[in-house]
Coordinates of C-alpha atoms in Angstrom, one line a residue:
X731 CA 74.4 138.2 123.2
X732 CA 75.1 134.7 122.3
X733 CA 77.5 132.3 124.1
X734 CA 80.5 131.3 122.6
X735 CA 81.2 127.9 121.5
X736 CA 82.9 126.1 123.6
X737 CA 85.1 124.8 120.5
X738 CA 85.9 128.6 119.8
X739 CA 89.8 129.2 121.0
X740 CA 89.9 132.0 123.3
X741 CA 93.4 135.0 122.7
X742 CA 95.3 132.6 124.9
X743 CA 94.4 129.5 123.2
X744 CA 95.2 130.5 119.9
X745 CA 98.4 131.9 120.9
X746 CA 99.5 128.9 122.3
X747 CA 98.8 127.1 119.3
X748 CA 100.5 129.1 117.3
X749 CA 104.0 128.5 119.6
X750 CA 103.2 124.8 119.3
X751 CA 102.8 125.1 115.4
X752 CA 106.1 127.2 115.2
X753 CA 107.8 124.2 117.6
X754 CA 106.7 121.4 115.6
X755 CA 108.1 122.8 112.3
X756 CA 111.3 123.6 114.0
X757 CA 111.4 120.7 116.3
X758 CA 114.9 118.5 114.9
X759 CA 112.9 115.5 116.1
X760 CA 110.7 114.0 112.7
X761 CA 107.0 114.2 113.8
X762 CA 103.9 114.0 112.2
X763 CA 100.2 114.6 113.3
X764 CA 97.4 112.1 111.7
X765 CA 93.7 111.2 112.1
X766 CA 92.3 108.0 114.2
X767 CA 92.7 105.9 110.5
X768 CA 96.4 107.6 109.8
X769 CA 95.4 110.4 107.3
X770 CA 98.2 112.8 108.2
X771 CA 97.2 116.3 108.7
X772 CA 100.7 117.7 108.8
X773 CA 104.4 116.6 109.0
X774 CA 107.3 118.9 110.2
X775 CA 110.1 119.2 107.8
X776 CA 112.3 116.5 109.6
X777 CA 110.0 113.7 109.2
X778 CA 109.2 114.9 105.3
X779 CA 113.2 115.1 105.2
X780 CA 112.7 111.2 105.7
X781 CA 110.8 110.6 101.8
X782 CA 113.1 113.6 100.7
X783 CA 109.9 115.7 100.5
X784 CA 108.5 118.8 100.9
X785 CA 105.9 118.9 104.5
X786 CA 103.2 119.6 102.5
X787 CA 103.7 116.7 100.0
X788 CA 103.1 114.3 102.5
X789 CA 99.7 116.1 103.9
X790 CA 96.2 114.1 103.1
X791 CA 98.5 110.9 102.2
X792 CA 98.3 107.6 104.7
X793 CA 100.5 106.0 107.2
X794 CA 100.2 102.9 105.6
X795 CA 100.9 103.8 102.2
X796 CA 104.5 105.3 103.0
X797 CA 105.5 102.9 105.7
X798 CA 105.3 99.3 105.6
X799 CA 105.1 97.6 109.2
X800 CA 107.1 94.9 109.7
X801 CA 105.7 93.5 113.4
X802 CA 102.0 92.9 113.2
X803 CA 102.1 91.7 116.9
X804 CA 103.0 95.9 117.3
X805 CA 100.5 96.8 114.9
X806 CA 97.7 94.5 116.3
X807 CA 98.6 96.5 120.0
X808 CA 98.0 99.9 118.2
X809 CA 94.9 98.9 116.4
X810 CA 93.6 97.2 120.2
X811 CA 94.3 100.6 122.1
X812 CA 92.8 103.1 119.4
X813 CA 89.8 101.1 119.9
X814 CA 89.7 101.1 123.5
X815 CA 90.9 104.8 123.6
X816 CA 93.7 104.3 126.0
X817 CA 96.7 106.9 126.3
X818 CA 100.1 105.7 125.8
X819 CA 103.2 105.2 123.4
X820 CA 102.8 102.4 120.6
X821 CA 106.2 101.6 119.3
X822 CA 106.0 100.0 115.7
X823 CA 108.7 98.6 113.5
X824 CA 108.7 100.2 109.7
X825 CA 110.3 100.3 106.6
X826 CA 110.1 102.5 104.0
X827 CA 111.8 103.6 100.6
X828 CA 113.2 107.3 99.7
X829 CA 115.6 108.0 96.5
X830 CA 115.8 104.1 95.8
X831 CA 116.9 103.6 99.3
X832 CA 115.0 101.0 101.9
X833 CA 115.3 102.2 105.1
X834 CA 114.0 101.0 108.6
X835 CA 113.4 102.3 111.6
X836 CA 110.5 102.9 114.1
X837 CA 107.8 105.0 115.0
X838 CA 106.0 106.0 118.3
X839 CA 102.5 106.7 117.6
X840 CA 100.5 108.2 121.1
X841 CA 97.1 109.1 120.8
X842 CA 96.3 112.7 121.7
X843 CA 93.6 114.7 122.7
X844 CA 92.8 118.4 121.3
X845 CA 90.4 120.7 123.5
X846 CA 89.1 122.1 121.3
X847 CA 88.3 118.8 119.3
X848 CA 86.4 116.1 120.7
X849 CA 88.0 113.4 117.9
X850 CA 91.7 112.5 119.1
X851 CA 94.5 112.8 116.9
X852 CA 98.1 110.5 116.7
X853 CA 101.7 112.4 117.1
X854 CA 104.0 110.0 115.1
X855 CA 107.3 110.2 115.8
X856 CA 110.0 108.7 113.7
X857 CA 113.3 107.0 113.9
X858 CA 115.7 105.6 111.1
X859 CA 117.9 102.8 112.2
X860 CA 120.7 104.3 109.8
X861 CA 122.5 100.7 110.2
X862 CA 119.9 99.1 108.1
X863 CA 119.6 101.4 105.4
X864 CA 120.4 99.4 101.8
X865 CA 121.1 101.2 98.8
X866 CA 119.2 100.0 95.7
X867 CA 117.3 97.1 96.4
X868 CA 115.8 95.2 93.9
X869 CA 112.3 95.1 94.0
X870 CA 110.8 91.9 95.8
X871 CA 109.2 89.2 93.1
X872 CA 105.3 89.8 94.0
X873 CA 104.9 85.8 93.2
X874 CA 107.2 84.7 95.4
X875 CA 104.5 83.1 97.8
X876 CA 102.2 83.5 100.3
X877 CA 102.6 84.3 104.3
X878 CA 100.4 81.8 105.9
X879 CA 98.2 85.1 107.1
X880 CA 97.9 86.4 103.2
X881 CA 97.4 82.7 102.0
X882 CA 94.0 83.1 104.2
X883 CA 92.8 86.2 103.8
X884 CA 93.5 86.4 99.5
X885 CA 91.2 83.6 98.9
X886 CA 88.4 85.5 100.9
X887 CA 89.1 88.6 99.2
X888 CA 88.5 86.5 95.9
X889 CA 85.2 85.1 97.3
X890 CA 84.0 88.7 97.9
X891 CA 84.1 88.5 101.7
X892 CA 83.5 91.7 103.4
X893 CA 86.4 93.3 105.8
X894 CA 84.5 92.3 108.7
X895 CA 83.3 88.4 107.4
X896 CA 87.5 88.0 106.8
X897 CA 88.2 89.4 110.0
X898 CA 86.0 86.6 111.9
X899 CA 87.1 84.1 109.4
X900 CA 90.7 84.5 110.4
X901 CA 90.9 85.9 114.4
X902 CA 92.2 89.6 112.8
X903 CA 90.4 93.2 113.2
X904 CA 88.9 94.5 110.3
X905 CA 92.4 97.1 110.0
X906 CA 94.4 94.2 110.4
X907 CA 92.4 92.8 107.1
X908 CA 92.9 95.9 105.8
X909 CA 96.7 96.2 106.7
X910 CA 97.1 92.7 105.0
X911 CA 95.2 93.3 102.0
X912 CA 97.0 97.0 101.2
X913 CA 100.2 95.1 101.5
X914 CA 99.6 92.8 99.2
X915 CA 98.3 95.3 96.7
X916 CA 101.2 97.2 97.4
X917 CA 103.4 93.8 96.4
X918 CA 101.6 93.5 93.6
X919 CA 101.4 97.1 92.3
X920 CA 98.1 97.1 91.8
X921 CA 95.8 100.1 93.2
X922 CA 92.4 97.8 94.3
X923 CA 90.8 95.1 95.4
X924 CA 89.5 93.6 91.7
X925 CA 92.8 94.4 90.2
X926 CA 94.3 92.4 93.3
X927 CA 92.6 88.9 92.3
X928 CA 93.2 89.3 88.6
X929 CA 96.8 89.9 89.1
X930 CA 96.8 87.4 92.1
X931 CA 95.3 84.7 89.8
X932 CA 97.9 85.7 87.0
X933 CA 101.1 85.7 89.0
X934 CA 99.9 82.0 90.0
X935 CA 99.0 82.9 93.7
X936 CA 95.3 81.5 94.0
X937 CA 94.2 77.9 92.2
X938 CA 92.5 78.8 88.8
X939 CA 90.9 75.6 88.9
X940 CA 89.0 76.2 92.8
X941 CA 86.5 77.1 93.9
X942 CA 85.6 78.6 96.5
X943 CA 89.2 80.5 95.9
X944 CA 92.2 78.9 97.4
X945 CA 96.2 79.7 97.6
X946 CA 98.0 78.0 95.5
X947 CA 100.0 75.2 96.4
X948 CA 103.6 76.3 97.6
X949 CA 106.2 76.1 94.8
X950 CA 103.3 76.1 92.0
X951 CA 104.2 77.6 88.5
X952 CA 102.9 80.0 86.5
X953 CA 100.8 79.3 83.7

């Protein structure tokens, strides 16, 4: 007879599994489980409660495209520990928007470990700051400038620099890149890369006339 896999959950296993699925959905606290590169697998209904969603509406969406970080220092700590796989509690700063509503607040993401998976996963907790909340803000003007960090990693983008060139080029990981450049398409409301120059080179951001690309200078108008 054949051995089972060691990945196979034994009675017990499974039945403890199943408590800790029927805890998680209950659990008042707003949690969320997600891959190593913050593709969540499942959210209970208190942290869905937080987009006024449904659990499953948030499942196969990213971390980063529903929460906007607001420390990179945090973020930067986060990335470092994922890649040296240590265990511990990442705090990170966040805002988000739900029913025309910005909101802020925190999350705790700690790397996990599932026996019967060898690929660990992040619990995400998260915290509103109800002080901050502000009712209807008006959206932010995507050409108001450049942070010194975007002003140096847009023009690269332009160039067609790779994650990993930009990432030497500018002392950053290749997710902190990556963090930088979704934000800005997220400014911008465009949904890739391309459509990030053209729009970048229409709102007046990078120097039409340059090349190699190059920011604007500060306080430039728009043709």
């Amino acid at each position: 007879m054949a051995q089972p896999s060691r990945h196979a959950p034994d009675g017990a296993a499974a039945a403890w599994r199943s408590r800790f699925v029927s805890l998680f959905d209950r659990a008042p606290v707003a949690l969320a489980i997600s891959d190593a590169y913050g593709l969540i697998l499942g959210a209970n209904p208190a942290f869905a409660s937080a987009w006024q969603l449904q659990p499953g509406k948030l499942e196969g969406r990213r971390l980063l495209d529903i929460l906007t970080p607001t420390n990179e220092r945090q973020l930067q700590r986060l990335d470092e520990a994922l890649r040296s796989r240590r265990r511990s509690r990442y705090p990170v700063e966040v805002t988000w928007r739900a029913g025309g509503t910005a909101r802020h607040g925190r999350v705790t993401v700690e790397p996990v470990s599932d026996p019967l998976d060898d690929i660990p996963r992040l619990l995400v907790s998260l915290t509103e700051e109800t002080g901050q909340a502000t009712p209807d803000l008006p959206p932010q003007d995507p050409a108001n400038g450049l942070s010194p960090q975007e002003a140096r990693i847009l023009p690269l983008v332009a160039a067609g620099a790779s994650g990993s060139a930009i990432a030497r080029e500018v002392g950053l990981t290749v997710d902190g890149v990556n963090y930088h450049v979704t934000r800005l398409c997220r400014r911008l409301d465009v949904p890739n890369r391309p459509a990030l120059i053209a729009r970048a080179y229409v709102l007046g951001l990078l120097d039409p006339a340059a090349w190699p690309p190059r920011a604007a200078p500060a306080g430039s108008e728009r043709p």
